Amino acid sequence: MRELPTTKKEQVFFGLMMCTGMVVVMMSFNLWHSGLLGKMSPLEILLQFILCFIIAFLVESFIVGPVARKIAFSLPFDKTNKILSVLVMSFFMVMGMVLIMSLYGMISGYLANQLTGASILSTYLHTIARNFSLALPYQLIILGPLVRYVFGKFIKSKGSVVPSM
């Protein structure tokens, strides 16, 4: 398993990589699910991506990340087991991000007049279930390992290289 971020700078790079991968997939999934993917222009999709990315990155950096770390590492498990630590941390990160970003998606849908008929609570719970069912496996099986590999190969390794004299 590749190294995980240890410095603030590494955490920012890691977060940017993770947010980019999650926002692209989750936003595409939700636009497709709501029938908007084929109706929006490329510029509208790009603007939606930028706004969603900024919100997701800020939420991950300042709310969900710190809370997830606090919860995950307060649990009684062997923290020296890197795989278990990654799984626990990923679960709490995905849970927090799904809860908040599903709310963001509902607000966006409401502003675009896409939410009609169903109660807000049932729509929110349905959105959480739908997003969690994609986000957790995607994070654990595809994006998490990919980002950790790329991070370890290109970002983490740069900091550990000692320049020759």
mmCIF file of C-alpha atoms in Angstrom:
data_model
loop_
_atom_site.group_PDB
_atom_site.id
_atom_site.type_symbol
_atom_site.label_atom_id
_atom_site.label_comp_id
_atom_site.label_asym_id
_atom_site.label_seq_id
_atom_site.Cartn_x
_atom_site.Cartn_y
_atom_site.Cartn_z
ATOM 1 C CA MET A 1 0.000 0.000 0.000
ATOM 2 C CA ARG A 2 1.312 3.442 -0.903
ATOM 3 C CA GLU A 3 2.027 6.143 1.633
ATOM 4 C CA LEU A 4 -0.798 8.337 2.847
ATOM 5 C CA PRO A 5 -0.534 12.118 3.228
ATOM 6 C CA THR A 6 1.289 13.255 6.345
ATOM 7 C CA THR A 7 1.792 17.008 5.829
ATOM 8 C CA LYS A 8 -0.811 19.725 5.200
ATOM 9 C CA LYS A 9 0.508 20.213 1.658
ATOM 10 C CA GLU A 10 0.202 16.481 0.962
ATOM 11 C CA GLN A 11 -3.314 16.456 2.438
ATOM 12 C CA VAL A 12 -4.311 19.281 0.072
ATOM 13 C CA PHE A 13 -2.960 17.424 -2.999
ATOM 14 C CA PHE A 14 -4.564 14.174 -1.871
ATOM 15 C CA GLY A 15 -7.881 15.956 -1.217
ATOM 16 C CA LEU A 16 -7.801 17.681 -4.617
ATOM 17 C CA MET A 17 -7.213 14.360 -6.370
ATOM 18 C CA MET A 18 -9.912 12.561 -4.388
ATOM 19 C CA CYS A 19 -12.454 15.392 -4.785
ATOM 20 C CA THR A 20 -11.888 15.605 -8.522
ATOM 21 C CA GLY A 21 -12.514 11.891 -9.013
ATOM 22 C CA MET A 22 -15.556 11.798 -6.744
ATOM 23 C CA VAL A 23 -17.172 14.957 -8.134
ATOM 24 C CA VAL A 24 -16.783 13.873 -11.765
ATOM 25 C CA VAL A 25 -18.412 10.490 -11.156
ATOM 26 C CA MET A 26 -21.055 11.518 -8.625
ATOM 27 C CA MET A 27 -22.081 14.640 -10.530
ATOM 28 C CA SER A 28 -22.334 12.690 -13.795
ATOM 29 C CA PHE A 29 -24.355 9.970 -12.055
ATOM 30 C CA ASN A 30 -26.769 12.468 -10.518
ATOM 31 C CA LEU A 31 -27.163 14.506 -13.712
ATOM 32 C CA TRP A 32 -27.853 11.281 -15.607
ATOM 33 C CA HIS A 33 -30.276 10.059 -12.937
ATOM 34 C CA SER A 34 -32.220 13.332 -12.999
ATOM 35 C CA GLY A 35 -32.320 13.397 -16.810
ATOM 36 C CA LEU A 36 -30.246 16.562 -17.061
ATOM 37 C CA LEU A 37 -27.065 15.147 -18.588
ATOM 38 C CA GLY A 38 -28.299 15.386 -22.178
ATOM 39 C CA LYS A 39 -30.178 18.645 -21.601
ATOM 40 C CA MET A 40 -27.306 20.755 -20.293
ATOM 41 C CA SER A 41 -24.716 22.426 -22.500
ATOM 42 C CA PRO A 42 -21.036 21.592 -21.979
ATOM 43 C CA LEU A 43 -20.553 25.068 -20.474
ATOM 44 C CA GLU A 44 -23.400 24.508 -17.986
ATOM 45 C CA ILE A 45 -21.914 21.152 -17.008
ATOM 46 C CA LEU A 46 -18.462 22.734 -16.591
ATOM 47 C CA LEU A 47 -19.864 25.524 -14.414
ATOM 48 C CA GLN A 48 -21.820 22.989 -12.353
ATOM 49 C CA PHE A 49 -18.640 20.916 -11.959
ATOM 50 C CA ILE A 50 -16.588 23.915 -10.813
ATOM 51 C CA LEU A 51 -19.190 24.976 -8.250
ATOM 52 C CA CYS A 52 -19.702 21.417 -7.013
ATOM 53 C CA PHE A 53 -15.944 20.824 -6.813
ATOM 54 C CA ILE A 54 -15.315 23.982 -4.790
ATOM 55 C CA ILE A 55 -18.096 23.145 -2.351
ATOM 56 C CA ALA A 56 -17.017 19.495 -2.063
ATOM 57 C CA PHE A 57 -13.375 20.423 -1.488
ATOM 58 C CA LEU A 58 -14.237 22.980 1.202
ATOM 59 C CA VAL A 59 -16.670 20.594 2.907
ATOM 60 C CA GLU A 60 -14.118 17.763 2.786
ATOM 61 C CA SER A 61 -11.248 19.940 4.009
ATOM 62 C CA PHE A 62 -12.934 21.831 6.822
ATOM 63 C CA ILE A 63 -15.910 19.766 7.971
ATOM 64 C CA VAL A 64 -16.037 16.130 6.918
ATOM 65 C CA GLY A 65 -12.298 15.369 6.905
ATOM 66 C CA PRO A 66 -11.589 16.548 10.449
ATOM 67 C CA VAL A 67 -14.796 14.993 11.844
ATOM 68 C CA ALA A 68 -14.227 11.694 10.004
ATOM 69 C CA ARG A 69 -10.624 11.491 11.266
ATOM 70 C CA LYS A 70 -11.747 12.203 14.822
ATOM 71 C CA ILE A 71 -14.482 9.538 14.690
ATOM 72 C CA ALA A 72 -12.457 6.936 12.790
ATOM 73 C CA PHE A 73 -9.403 7.103 14.997
ATOM 74 C CA SER A 74 -11.374 7.207 18.238
ATOM 75 C CA LEU A 75 -12.732 3.741 17.463
ATOM 76 C CA PRO A 76 -11.056 0.727 19.068
ATOM 77 C CA PHE A 77 -9.197 -1.021 16.242
ATOM 78 C CA ASP A 78 -5.570 -1.738 15.350
ATOM 79 C CA LYS A 79 -4.417 1.582 13.878
ATOM 80 C CA THR A 80 -1.153 0.018 12.702
ATOM 81 C CA ASN A 81 -3.172 -2.012 10.177
ATOM 82 C CA LYS A 82 -3.065 0.390 7.205
ATOM 83 C CA ILE A 83 -5.743 -1.415 5.198
ATOM 84 C CA LEU A 84 -8.207 -1.372 8.081
ATOM 85 C CA SER A 85 -7.382 2.284 8.800
ATOM 86 C CA VAL A 86 -8.032 3.208 5.161
ATOM 87 C CA LEU A 87 -11.330 1.289 5.127
ATOM 88 C CA VAL A 88 -12.589 2.893 8.332
ATOM 89 C CA MET A 89 -11.516 6.372 7.251
ATOM 90 C CA SER A 90 -13.008 5.920 3.771
ATOM 91 C CA PHE A 91 -16.331 4.797 5.228
ATOM 92 C CA PHE A 92 -16.658 7.880 7.432
ATOM 93 C CA MET A 93 -15.459 10.227 4.680
ATOM 94 C CA VAL A 94 -17.975 8.809 2.210
ATOM 95 C CA MET A 95 -20.765 8.901 4.774
ATOM 96 C CA GLY A 96 -20.114 12.537 5.666
ATOM 97 C CA MET A 97 -19.680 13.672 2.084
ATOM 98 C CA VAL A 98 -22.817 11.834 0.928
ATOM 99 C CA LEU A 99 -24.888 13.404 3.705
ATOM 100 C CA ILE A 100 -23.747 16.943 2.889
ATOM 101 C CA MET A 101 -23.361 16.740 -0.891
ATOM 102 C CA SER A 102 -26.763 15.050 -1.271
ATOM 103 C CA LEU A 103 -28.229 18.083 0.470
ATOM 104 C CA TYR A 104 -26.277 20.323 -1.929
ATOM 105 C CA GLY A 105 -27.647 18.313 -4.861
ATOM 106 C CA MET A 106 -31.195 18.650 -3.572
ATOM 107 C CA ILE A 107 -30.804 22.405 -3.203
ATOM 108 C CA SER A 108 -29.416 22.580 -6.751
ATOM 109 C CA GLY A 109 -32.331 20.489 -7.994
ATOM 110 C CA TYR A 110 -34.812 22.686 -6.174
ATOM 111 C CA LEU A 111 -33.282 25.844 -7.675
ATOM 112 C CA ALA A 112 -33.479 24.247 -11.140
ATOM 113 C CA ASN A 113 -37.146 23.325 -10.532
ATOM 114 C CA GLN A 114 -36.334 19.599 -10.668
ATOM 115 C CA LEU A 115 -37.865 18.703 -7.279
ATOM 116 C CA THR A 116 -41.614 18.376 -7.422
ATOM 117 C CA GLY A 117 -44.151 16.253 -5.639
ATOM 118 C CA ALA A 118 -42.255 14.123 -3.108
ATOM 119 C CA SER A 119 -41.584 15.207 0.446
ATOM 120 C CA ILE A 120 -38.213 16.769 1.157
ATOM 121 C CA LEU A 121 -37.351 14.162 3.791
ATOM 122 C CA SER A 122 -38.151 11.146 1.589
ATOM 123 C CA THR A 123 -36.305 12.725 -1.342
ATOM 124 C CA TYR A 124 -33.263 13.396 0.864
ATOM 125 C CA LEU A 125 -33.233 9.853 2.286
ATOM 126 C CA HIS A 126 -33.649 8.357 -1.207
ATOM 127 C CA THR A 127 -30.835 10.571 -2.528
ATOM 128 C CA ILE A 128 -28.542 9.541 0.336
ATOM 129 C CA ALA A 129 -29.211 5.836 -0.274
ATOM 130 C CA ARG A 130 -28.680 6.161 -4.037
ATOM 131 C CA ASN A 131 -25.473 8.207 -3.687
ATOM 132 C CA PHE A 132 -24.023 6.050 -0.903
ATOM 133 C CA SER A 133 -24.633 2.885 -2.947
ATOM 134 C CA LEU A 134 -22.372 4.262 -5.687
ATOM 135 C CA ALA A 135 -19.916 6.368 -3.666
ATOM 136 C CA LEU A 136 -18.714 3.743 -1.189
ATOM 137 C CA PRO A 137 -17.865 0.958 -3.662
ATOM 138 C CA TYR A 138 -16.408 3.481 -6.123
ATOM 139 C CA GLN A 139 -14.242 4.970 -3.354
ATOM 140 C CA LEU A 140 -13.092 1.617 -1.949
ATOM 141 C CA ILE A 141 -12.576 -0.337 -5.181
ATOM 142 C CA ILE A 142 -11.601 2.206 -7.850
ATOM 143 C CA LEU A 143 -10.833 5.776 -6.849
ATOM 144 C CA GLY A 144 -9.217 5.251 -3.436
ATOM 145 C CA PRO A 145 -6.602 2.748 -4.661
ATOM 146 C CA LEU A 146 -5.991 4.799 -7.820
ATOM 147 C CA VAL A 147 -5.477 8.070 -5.945
ATOM 148 C CA ARG A 148 -3.273 6.423 -3.309
ATOM 149 C CA TYR A 149 -1.151 4.871 -6.082
ATOM 150 C CA VAL A 150 -0.792 8.129 -8.047
ATOM 151 C CA PHE A 151 -0.213 10.103 -4.844
ATOM 152 C CA GLY A 152 2.461 7.669 -3.660
ATOM 153 C CA LYS A 153 4.151 7.510 -7.043
ATOM 154 C CA PHE A 154 4.172 11.184 -8.021
ATOM 155 C CA ILE A 155 3.474 13.375 -4.981
ATOM 156 C CA LYS A 156 4.776 11.537 -1.912
ATOM 157 C CA SER A 157 7.914 10.309 -3.669
ATOM 158 C CA LYS A 158 8.908 13.852 -4.643
ATOM 159 C CA GLY A 159 9.118 14.893 -1.012
ATOM 160 C CA SER A 160 11.262 11.912 -0.068
ATOM 161 C CA VAL A 161 13.874 12.370 -2.785
ATOM 162 C CA VAL A 162 17.110 13.820 -1.446
ATOM 163 C CA PRO A 163 18.858 16.029 -3.994
ATOM 164 C CA SER A 164 22.445 15.061 -4.756
ATOM 165 C CA MET A 165 25.235 17.547 -4.143
#
